[in-house]
PDB file of C-alpha atoms in Angstrom:
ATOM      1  CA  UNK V   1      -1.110  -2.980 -52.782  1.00  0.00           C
ATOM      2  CA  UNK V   2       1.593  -0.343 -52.020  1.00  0.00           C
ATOM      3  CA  UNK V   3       4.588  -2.037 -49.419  1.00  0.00           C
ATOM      4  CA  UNK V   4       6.905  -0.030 -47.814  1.00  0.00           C
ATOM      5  CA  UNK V   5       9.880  -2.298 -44.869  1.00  0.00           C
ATOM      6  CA  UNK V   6      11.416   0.030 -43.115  1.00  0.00           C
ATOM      7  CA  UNK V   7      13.818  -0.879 -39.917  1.00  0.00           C
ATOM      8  CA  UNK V   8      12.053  -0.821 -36.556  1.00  0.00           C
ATOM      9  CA  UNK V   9      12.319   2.621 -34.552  1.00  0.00           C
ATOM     10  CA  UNK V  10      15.035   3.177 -32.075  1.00  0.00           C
ATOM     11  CA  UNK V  11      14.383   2.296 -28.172  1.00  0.00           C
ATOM     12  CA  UNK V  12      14.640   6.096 -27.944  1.00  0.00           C
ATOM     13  CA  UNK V  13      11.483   6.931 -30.041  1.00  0.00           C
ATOM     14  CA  UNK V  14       9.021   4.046 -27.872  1.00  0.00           C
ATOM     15  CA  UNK V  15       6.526   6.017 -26.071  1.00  0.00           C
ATOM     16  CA  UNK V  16       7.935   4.328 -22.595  1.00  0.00           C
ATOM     17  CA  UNK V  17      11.290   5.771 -23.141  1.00  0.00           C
ATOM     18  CA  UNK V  18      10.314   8.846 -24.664  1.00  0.00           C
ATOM     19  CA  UNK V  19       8.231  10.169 -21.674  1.00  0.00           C
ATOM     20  CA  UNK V  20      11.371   9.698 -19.105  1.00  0.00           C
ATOM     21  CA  UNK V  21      14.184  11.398 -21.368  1.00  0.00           C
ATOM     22  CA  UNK V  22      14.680  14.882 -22.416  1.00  0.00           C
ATOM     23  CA  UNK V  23      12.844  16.554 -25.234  1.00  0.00           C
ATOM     24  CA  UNK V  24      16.344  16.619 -26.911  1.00  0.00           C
ATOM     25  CA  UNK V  25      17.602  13.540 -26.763  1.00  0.00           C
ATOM     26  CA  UNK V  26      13.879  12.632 -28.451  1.00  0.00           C
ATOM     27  CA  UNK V  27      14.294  15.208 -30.944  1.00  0.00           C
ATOM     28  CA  UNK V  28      18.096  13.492 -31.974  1.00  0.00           C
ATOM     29  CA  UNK V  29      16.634   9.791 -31.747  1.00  0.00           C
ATOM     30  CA  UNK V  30      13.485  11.070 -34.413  1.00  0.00           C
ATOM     31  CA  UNK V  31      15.576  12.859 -36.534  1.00  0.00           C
ATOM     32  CA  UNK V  32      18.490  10.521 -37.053  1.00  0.00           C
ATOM     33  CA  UNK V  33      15.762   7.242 -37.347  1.00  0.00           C
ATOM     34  CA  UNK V  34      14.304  10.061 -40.381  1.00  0.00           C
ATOM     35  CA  UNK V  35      17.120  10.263 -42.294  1.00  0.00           C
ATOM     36  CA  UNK V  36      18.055   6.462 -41.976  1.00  0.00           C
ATOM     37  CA  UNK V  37      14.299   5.586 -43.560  1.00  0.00           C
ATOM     38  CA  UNK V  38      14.904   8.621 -46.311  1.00  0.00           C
ATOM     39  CA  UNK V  39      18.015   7.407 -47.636  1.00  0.00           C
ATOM     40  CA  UNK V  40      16.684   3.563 -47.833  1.00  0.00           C
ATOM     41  CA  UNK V  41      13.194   4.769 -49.361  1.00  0.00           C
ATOM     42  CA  UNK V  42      14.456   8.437 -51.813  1.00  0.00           C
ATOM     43  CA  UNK V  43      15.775   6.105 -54.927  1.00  0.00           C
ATOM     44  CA  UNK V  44      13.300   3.310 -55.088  1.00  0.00           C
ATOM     45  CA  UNK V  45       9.808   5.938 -53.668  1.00  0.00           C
ATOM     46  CA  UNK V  46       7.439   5.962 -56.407  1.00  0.00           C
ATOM     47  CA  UNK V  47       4.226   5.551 -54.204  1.00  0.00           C
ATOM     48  CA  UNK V  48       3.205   8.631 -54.436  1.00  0.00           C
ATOM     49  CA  UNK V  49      -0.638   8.554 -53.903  1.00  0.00           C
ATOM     50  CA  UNK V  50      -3.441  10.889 -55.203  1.00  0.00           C
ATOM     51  CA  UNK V  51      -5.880   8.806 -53.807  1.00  0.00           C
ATOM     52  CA  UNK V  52      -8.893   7.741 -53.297  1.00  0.00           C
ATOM     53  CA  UNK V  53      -8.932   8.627 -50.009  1.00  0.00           C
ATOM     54  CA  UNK V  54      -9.127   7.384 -47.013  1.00  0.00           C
ATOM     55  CA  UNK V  55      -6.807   3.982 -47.257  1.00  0.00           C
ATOM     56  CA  UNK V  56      -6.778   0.821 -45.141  1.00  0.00           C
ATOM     57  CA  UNK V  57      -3.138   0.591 -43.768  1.00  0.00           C
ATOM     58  CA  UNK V  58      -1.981  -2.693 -42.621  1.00  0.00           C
ATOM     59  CA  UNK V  59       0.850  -2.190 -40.260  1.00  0.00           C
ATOM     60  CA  UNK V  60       2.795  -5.478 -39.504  1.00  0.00           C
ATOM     61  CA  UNK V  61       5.675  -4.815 -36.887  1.00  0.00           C
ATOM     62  CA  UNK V  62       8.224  -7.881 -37.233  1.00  0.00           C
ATOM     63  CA  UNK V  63      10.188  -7.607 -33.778  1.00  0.00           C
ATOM     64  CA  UNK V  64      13.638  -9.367 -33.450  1.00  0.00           C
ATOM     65  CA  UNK V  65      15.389 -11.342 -30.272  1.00  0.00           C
ATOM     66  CA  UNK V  66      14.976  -9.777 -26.821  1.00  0.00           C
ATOM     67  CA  UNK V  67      12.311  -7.338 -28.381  1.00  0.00           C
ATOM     68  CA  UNK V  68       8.846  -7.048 -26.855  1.00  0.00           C
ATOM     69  CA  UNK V  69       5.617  -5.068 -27.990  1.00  0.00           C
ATOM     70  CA  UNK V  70       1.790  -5.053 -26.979  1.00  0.00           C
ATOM     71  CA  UNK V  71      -0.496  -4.621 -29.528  1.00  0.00           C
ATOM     72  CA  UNK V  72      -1.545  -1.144 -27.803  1.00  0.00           C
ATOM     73  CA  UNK V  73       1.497  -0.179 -28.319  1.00  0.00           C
ATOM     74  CA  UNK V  74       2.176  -0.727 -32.066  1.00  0.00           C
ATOM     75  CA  UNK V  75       0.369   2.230 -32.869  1.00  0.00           C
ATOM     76  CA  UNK V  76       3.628   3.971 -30.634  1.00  0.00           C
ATOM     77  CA  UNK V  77       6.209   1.864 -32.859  1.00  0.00           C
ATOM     78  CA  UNK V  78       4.731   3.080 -35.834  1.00  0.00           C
ATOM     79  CA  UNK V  79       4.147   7.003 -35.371  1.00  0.00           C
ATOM     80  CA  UNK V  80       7.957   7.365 -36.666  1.00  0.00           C
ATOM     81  CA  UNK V  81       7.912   5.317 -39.780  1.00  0.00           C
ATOM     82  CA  UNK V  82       4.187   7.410 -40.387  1.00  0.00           C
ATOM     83  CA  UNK V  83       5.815  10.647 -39.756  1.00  0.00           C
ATOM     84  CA  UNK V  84       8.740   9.966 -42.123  1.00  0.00           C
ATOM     85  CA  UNK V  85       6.420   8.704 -44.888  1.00  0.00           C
ATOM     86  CA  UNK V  86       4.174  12.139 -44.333  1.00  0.00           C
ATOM     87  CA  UNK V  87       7.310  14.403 -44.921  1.00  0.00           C
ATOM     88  CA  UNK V  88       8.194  12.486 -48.191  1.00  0.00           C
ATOM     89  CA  UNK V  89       4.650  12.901 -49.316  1.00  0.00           C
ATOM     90  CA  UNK V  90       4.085   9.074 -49.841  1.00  0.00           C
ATOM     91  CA  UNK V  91       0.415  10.568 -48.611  1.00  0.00           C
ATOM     92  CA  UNK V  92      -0.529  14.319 -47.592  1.00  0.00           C
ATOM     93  CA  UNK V  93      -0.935  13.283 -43.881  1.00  0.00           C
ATOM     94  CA  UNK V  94      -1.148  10.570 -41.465  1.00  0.00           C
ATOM     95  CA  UNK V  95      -4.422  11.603 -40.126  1.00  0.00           C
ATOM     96  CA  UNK V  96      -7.573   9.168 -40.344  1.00  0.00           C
ATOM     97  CA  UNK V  97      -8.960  11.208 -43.193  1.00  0.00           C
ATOM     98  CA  UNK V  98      -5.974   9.710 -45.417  1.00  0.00           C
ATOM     99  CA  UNK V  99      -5.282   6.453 -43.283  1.00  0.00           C
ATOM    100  CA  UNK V 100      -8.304   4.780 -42.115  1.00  0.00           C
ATOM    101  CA  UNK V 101      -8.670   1.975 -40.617  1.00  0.00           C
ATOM    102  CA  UNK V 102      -5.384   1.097 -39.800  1.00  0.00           C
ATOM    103  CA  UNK V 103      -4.833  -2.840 -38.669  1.00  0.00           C
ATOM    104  CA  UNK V 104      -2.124  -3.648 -36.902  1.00  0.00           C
ATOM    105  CA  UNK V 105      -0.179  -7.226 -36.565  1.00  0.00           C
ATOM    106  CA  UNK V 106       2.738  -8.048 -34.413  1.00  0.00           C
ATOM    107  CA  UNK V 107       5.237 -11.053 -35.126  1.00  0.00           C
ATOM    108  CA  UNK V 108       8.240 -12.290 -34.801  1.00  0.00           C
ATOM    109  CA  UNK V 109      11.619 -11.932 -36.911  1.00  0.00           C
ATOM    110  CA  UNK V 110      14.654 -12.858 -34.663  1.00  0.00           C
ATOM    111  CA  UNK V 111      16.815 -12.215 -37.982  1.00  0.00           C
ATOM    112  CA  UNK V 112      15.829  -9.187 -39.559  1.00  0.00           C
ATOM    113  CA  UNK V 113      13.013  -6.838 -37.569  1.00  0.00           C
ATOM    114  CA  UNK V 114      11.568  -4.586 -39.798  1.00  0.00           C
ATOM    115  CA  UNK V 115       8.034  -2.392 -39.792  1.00  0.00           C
ATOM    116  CA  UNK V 116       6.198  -3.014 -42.716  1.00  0.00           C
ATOM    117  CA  UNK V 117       3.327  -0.637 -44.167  1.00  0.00           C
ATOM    118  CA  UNK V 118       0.579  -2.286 -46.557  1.00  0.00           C
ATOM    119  CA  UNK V 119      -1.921   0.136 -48.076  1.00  0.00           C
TER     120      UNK V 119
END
């Protein structure tokens, strides 16, 4: 079973923060959290999938001190790492016709937060 840790999104990219700031400052937070999970992921990304499609993605979102997270809104803490993945083609999209079901588990790391994909 593919695993992929990446760090946990910036404050900027959580849905609650996202809706009150501008579009830019967004755009900056997405882009810059992109090329942060590219550089950790381009040497060691051979996970390149041709299927059999759909998948059953276990999403486990570690958070660290102070940090707080519904399980609604893991989906919302995910959609980054997701997004990055779909650009380096670890699968051709992150719709439910390639990722479905998706489970999601939320814990606690105080040392070392981290999103982790399981597929």
């Amino acid at each position: 079973m593919p695993t992929i840790i990446l760090p946990l999104p910036p404050d900027a990219l959580r849905v609650n923060r996202a809706l009150g700031q501008h579009w830019a400052n967004t755009r900056r937070a997405k882009l810059s959290y992109e090329m942060e999970c590219a550089s950790m992921l381009r040497a060691p990304l051979t996970v390149h999938m041709e299927g059999p499609w759909p998948v059953h993605i276990h999403i486990t979102i570690w958070l660290g001190k102070g940090q707080r997270c519904d399980l609604v809104d893991a989906g919302t803490w995910a959609k980054p790492a997701w997004d990055v993945l779909t650009r380096l083609k670890v699968w051709p999209d992150d719709g439910s016709k390639y990722l479905c079901p998706a489970t999601f588990y939320v814990d606690r790391d105080r040392a070392n937060p981290r999103i982790e994909l399981r597929w």
